[in-house]
Short mmCIF file of C-alpha atoms in Angstrom, two decimals:
data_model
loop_
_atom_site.label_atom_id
_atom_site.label_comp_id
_atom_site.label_asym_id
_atom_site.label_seq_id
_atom_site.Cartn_x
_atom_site.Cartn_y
_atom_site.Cartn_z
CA UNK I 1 -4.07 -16.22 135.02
CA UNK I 2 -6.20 -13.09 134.48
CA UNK I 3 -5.31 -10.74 132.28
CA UNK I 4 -5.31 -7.83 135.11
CA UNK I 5 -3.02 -10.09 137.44
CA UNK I 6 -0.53 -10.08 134.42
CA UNK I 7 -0.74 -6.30 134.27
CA UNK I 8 -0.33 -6.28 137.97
CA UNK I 9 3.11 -8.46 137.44
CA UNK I 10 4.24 -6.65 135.30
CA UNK I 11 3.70 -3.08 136.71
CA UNK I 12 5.24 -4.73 139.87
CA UNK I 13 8.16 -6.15 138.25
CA UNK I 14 8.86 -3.07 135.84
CA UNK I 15 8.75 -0.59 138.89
CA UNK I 16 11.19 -2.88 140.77
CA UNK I 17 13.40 -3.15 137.62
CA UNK I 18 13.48 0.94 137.44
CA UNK I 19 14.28 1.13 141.18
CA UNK I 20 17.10 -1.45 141.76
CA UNK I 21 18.01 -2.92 138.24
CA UNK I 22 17.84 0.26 135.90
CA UNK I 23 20.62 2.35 138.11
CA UNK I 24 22.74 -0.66 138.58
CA UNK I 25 22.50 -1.51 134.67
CA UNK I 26 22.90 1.07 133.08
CA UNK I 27 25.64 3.76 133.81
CA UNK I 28 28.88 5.46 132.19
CA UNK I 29 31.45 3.33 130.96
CA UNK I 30 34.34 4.34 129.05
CA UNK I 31 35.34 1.98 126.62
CA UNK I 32 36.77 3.31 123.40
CA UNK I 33 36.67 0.59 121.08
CA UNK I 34 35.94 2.84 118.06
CA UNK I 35 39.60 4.18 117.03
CA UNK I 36 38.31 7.24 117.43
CA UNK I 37 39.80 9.86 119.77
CA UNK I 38 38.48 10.29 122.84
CA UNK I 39 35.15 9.05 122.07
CA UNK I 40 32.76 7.80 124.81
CA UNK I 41 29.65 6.42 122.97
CA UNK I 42 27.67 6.00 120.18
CA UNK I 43 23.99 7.52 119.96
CA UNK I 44 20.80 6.64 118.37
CA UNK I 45 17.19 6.39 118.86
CA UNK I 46 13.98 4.37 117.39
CA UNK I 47 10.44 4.69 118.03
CA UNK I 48 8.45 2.28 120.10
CA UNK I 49 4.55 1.46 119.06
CA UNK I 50 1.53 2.21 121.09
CA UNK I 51 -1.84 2.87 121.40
CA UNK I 52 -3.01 6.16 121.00
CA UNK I 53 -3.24 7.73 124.16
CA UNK I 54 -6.24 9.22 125.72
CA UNK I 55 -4.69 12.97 126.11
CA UNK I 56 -2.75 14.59 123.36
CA UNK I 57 -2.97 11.61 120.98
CA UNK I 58 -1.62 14.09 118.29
CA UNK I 59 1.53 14.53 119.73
CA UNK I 60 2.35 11.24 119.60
CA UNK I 61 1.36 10.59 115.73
CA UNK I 62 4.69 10.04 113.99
CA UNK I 63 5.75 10.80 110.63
CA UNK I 64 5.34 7.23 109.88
CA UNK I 65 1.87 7.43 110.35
CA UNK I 66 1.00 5.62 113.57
CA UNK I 67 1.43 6.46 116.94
CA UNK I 68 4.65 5.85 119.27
CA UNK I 69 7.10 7.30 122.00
CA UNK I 70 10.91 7.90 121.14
CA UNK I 71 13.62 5.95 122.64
CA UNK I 72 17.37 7.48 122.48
CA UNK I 73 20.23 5.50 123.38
CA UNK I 74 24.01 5.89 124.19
CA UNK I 75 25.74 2.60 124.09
CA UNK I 76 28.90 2.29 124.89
CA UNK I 77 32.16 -0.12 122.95
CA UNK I 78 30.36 -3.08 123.52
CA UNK I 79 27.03 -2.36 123.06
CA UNK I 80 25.38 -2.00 126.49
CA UNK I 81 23.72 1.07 126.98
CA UNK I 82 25.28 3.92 129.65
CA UNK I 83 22.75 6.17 129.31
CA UNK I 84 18.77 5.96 128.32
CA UNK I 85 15.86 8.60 127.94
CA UNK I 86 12.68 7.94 126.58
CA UNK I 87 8.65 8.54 127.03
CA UNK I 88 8.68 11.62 124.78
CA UNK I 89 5.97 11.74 122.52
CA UNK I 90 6.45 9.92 118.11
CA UNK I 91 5.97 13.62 116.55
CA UNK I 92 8.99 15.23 118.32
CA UNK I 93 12.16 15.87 115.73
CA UNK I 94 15.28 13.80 116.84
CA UNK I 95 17.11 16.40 117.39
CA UNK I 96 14.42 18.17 119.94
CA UNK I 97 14.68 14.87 121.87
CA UNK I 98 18.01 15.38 122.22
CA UNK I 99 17.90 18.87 123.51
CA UNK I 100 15.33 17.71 126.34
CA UNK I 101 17.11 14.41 127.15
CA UNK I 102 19.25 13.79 129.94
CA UNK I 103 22.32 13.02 128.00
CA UNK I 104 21.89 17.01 126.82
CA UNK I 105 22.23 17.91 130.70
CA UNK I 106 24.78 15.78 131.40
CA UNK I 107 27.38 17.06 128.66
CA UNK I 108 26.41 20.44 129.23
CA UNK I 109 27.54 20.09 132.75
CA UNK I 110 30.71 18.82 131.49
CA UNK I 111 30.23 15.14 133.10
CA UNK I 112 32.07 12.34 131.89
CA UNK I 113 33.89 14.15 129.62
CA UNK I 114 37.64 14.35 130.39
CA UNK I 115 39.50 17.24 131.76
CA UNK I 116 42.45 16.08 129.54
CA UNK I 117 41.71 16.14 126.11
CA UNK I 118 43.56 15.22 123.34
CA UNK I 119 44.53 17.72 120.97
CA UNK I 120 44.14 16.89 117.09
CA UNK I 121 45.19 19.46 114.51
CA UNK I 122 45.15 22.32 116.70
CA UNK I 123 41.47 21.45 117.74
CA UNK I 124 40.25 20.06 120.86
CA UNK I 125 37.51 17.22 119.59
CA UNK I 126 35.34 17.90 122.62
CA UNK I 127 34.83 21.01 122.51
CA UNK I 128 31.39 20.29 120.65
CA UNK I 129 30.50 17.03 121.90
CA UNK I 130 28.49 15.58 118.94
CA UNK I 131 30.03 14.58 115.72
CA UNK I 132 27.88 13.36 112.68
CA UNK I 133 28.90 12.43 108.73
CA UNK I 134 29.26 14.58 105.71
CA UNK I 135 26.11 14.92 103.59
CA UNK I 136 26.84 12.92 100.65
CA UNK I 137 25.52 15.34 98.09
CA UNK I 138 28.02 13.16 95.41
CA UNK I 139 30.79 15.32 95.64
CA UNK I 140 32.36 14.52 98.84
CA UNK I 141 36.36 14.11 98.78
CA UNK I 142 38.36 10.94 99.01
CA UNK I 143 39.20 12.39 103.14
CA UNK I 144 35.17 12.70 103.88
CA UNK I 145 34.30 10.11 102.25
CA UNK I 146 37.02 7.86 104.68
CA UNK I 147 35.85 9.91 107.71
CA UNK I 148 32.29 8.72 107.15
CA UNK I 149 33.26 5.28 106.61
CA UNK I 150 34.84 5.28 110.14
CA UNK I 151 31.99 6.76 111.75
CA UNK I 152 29.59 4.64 110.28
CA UNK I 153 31.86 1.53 110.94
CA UNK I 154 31.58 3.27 114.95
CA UNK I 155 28.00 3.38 114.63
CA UNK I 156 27.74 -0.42 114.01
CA UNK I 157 27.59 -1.19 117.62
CA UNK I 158 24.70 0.98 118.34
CA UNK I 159 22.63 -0.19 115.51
CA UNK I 160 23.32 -3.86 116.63
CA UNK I 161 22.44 -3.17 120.38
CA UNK I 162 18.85 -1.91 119.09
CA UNK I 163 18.48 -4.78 117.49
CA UNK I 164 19.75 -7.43 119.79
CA UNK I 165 17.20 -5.28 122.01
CA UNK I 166 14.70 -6.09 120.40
CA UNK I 167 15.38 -9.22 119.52
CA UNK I 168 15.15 -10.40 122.60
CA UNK I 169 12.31 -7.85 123.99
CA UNK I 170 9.60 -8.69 121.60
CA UNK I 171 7.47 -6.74 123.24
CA UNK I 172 9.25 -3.11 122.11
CA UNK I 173 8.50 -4.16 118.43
CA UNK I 174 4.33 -4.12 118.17
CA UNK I 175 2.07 -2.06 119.19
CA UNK I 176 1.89 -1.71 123.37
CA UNK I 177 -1.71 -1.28 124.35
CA UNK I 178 -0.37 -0.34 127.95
CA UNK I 179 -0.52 3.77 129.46
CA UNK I 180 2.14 5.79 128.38
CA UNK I 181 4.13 6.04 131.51
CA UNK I 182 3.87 1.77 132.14
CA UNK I 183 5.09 1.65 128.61
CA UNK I 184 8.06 3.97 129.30
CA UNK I 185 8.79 1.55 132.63
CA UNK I 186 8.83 -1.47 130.00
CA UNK I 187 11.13 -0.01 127.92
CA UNK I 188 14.12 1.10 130.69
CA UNK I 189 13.59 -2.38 132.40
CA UNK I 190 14.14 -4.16 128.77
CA UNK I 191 17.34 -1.41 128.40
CA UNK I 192 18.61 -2.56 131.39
CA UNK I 193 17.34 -6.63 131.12
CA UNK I 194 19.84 -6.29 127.89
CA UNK I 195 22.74 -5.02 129.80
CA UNK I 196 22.40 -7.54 131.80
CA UNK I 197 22.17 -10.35 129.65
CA UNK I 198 24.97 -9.18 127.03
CA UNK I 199 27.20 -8.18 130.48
CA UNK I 200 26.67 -11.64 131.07
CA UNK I 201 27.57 -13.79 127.90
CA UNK I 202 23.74 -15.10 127.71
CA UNK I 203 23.16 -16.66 123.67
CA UNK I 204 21.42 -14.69 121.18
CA UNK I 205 20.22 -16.42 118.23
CA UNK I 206 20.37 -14.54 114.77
CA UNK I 207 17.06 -15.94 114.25
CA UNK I 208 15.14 -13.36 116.92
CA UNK I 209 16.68 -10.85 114.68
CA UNK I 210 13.55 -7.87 113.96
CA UNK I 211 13.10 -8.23 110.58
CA UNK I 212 14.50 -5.64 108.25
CA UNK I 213 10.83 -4.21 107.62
CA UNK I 214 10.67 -2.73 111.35
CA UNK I 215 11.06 0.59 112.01
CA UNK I 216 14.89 1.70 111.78
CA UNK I 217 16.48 3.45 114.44
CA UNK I 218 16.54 7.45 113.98
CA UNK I 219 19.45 9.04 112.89
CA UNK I 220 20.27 11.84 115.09
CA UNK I 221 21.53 14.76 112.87
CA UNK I 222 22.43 18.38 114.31
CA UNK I 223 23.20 21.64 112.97
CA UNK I 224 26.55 21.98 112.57
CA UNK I 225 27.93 24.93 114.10
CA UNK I 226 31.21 26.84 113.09
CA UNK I 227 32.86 25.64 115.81
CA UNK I 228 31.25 21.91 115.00
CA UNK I 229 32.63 22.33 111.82
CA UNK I 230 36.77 22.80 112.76
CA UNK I 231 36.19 19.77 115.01
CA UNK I 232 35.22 17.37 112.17
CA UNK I 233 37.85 19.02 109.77
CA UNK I 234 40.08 18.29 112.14
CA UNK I 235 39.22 14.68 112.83
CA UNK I 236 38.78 13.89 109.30
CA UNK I 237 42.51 15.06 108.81
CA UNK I 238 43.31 13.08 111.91
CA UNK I 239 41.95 9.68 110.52
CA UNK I 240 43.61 10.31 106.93
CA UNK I 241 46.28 10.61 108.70
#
C-alpha cells in the first residue's frame, strides 16, 4: 500500500472518529473516586512531537527544545477522559492553555458543577474551581504536607491515563510528520480510542508502558488567588480532619 493511500486512511478514519466516536467517547462523568469533596476530575497535559510546521514554526518550539502541540486532559475516577482540548502550539505556558481551552468556558459558565455544594469550614470548595499543592519550599506543616499527599494520591489516575494513552497509541510518543490540524484529529481519535478500550475491559500490558525518559505530562499550576487561597485552607483542614 502507498504511502499516500495510508494518509488517505487515516485522514478518513480520524475525521470519522472526531464526528461519531469523539462526542460519544468522551463526555462528563461524575465519578468521585478521589475522597475528595465534590471533586469532578483530575487535570493534566503533555506535549505531543511534530514536525516543524511550515507557518509560525516558532510558536511551536517548546522549552524542551523541539517542536510540539499541547494536549490537556480532564479524566475522570477511572481514568477515561470527559473532556479534551488540544492543537495549541509547544511554546504556550500551561496555564495560558488553560485559559483558552474549552474546559475554561465550560466552568466559567457554571456547567457541570453542582448547584448544591458542600460546605467545608465555612467555605464553599467550588467557588474557585481549581485546586493545586503547597509549594514545598521545606517548611510546609504536618496539615499541608497531608493535603498534598491526597492530592497527589488524586492525581495518580490522570498520570496513569496519559500513560496507558500512550501506551497503547504509539504514535502520540515520536515525532508526527503529519499537518498540524491532521495531527490534532490523531490525537482526539486516540483520546477517545482509549475511552473506549478502558470502558471496555480490553488488556493492557505493563510492557507498552512509555518509558520513563518521555516527556512527562505538564503540571498545570495557577496563581492562587485570595479567594483560591480560603478554599485550600479550608480543604486542608477538612482532610486533617
Amino acid at each position: 500500500v502507498s504511502i499516500s493511500t495510508v494518509c488517505r486512511c487515516v485522514q478518513e478514519f480520524c475525521a470519522a472518529a472526531e464526528t461519531l466516536l469523539v462526542p460519544e467517547q468522551i463526555r462528563f462523568t461524575e465519578q468521585n473516586r478521589w475522597g475528595l469533596p465534590q471533586c469532578i476530575g483530575a487535570i493534566d497535559g503533555s506535549h505531543i512531537p511534530i514536525i516543524a510546521p511550515q507557518d509560525y514554526h516558532c510558536d511551536y518550539f517548546n522549552r524542551k527544545g523541539w517542536h510540539s502541540i499541547i494536549l490537556q486532559g480532564v479524566v475522570d475516577g477511572k481514568g477515561l477522559f470527559w473532556n479534551v482540548f488540544t492543537g495549541l502550539p509547544g511554546s504556550l505556558h500551561d496555564a495560558r492553555v488553560l485559559r483558552l481551552s474549552t474546559l475554561w468556558e465550560v466552568a466559567s459558565r457554571g456547567n457541570h458543577i453542582p448547584a448544591c455544594t458542600k460546605n467545608i469550614a465555612g467555605v464553599n470548595p467550588l467557588q474557585n474551581w481549581l485546586l493545586k499543592p503547597f509549594i514545598d519550599t521545606g517548611r510546609l506543616t504536618a496539615e499541608q504536607r497531608v493535603y498534598n499527599m491526597k492530592i497527589s494520591r488524586a492525581r495518580v489516575v490522570v498520570e496513569n491515563a496519559f500513560g496507558r494513552l500512550k501506551g497503547r497509541w504509539r504514535c502520540l510518543m515520536k515525532r508526527n510528520d503529519c499537518a498540524v490540524d491532521l495531527v490534532k484529529s490523531m490525537v482526539l481519535t486516540c483520546c477517545a480510542l482509549h475511552n473506549l478500550c478502558e470502558s471496555h475491559g480490553e488488556a493492557y500490558e505493563s510492557a507498552w508502558d512509555p518509558p520513563s525518559a518521555a516527556e512527562p505530562v505538564l503540571a498545570l499550576a495557577q496563581p492562587v488567588e485570595e479567594e483560591g487561597r480560603d478554599v485550600r485552607e479550608a480543604l486542608m483542614r477538612y482532610l486533617n480532619s
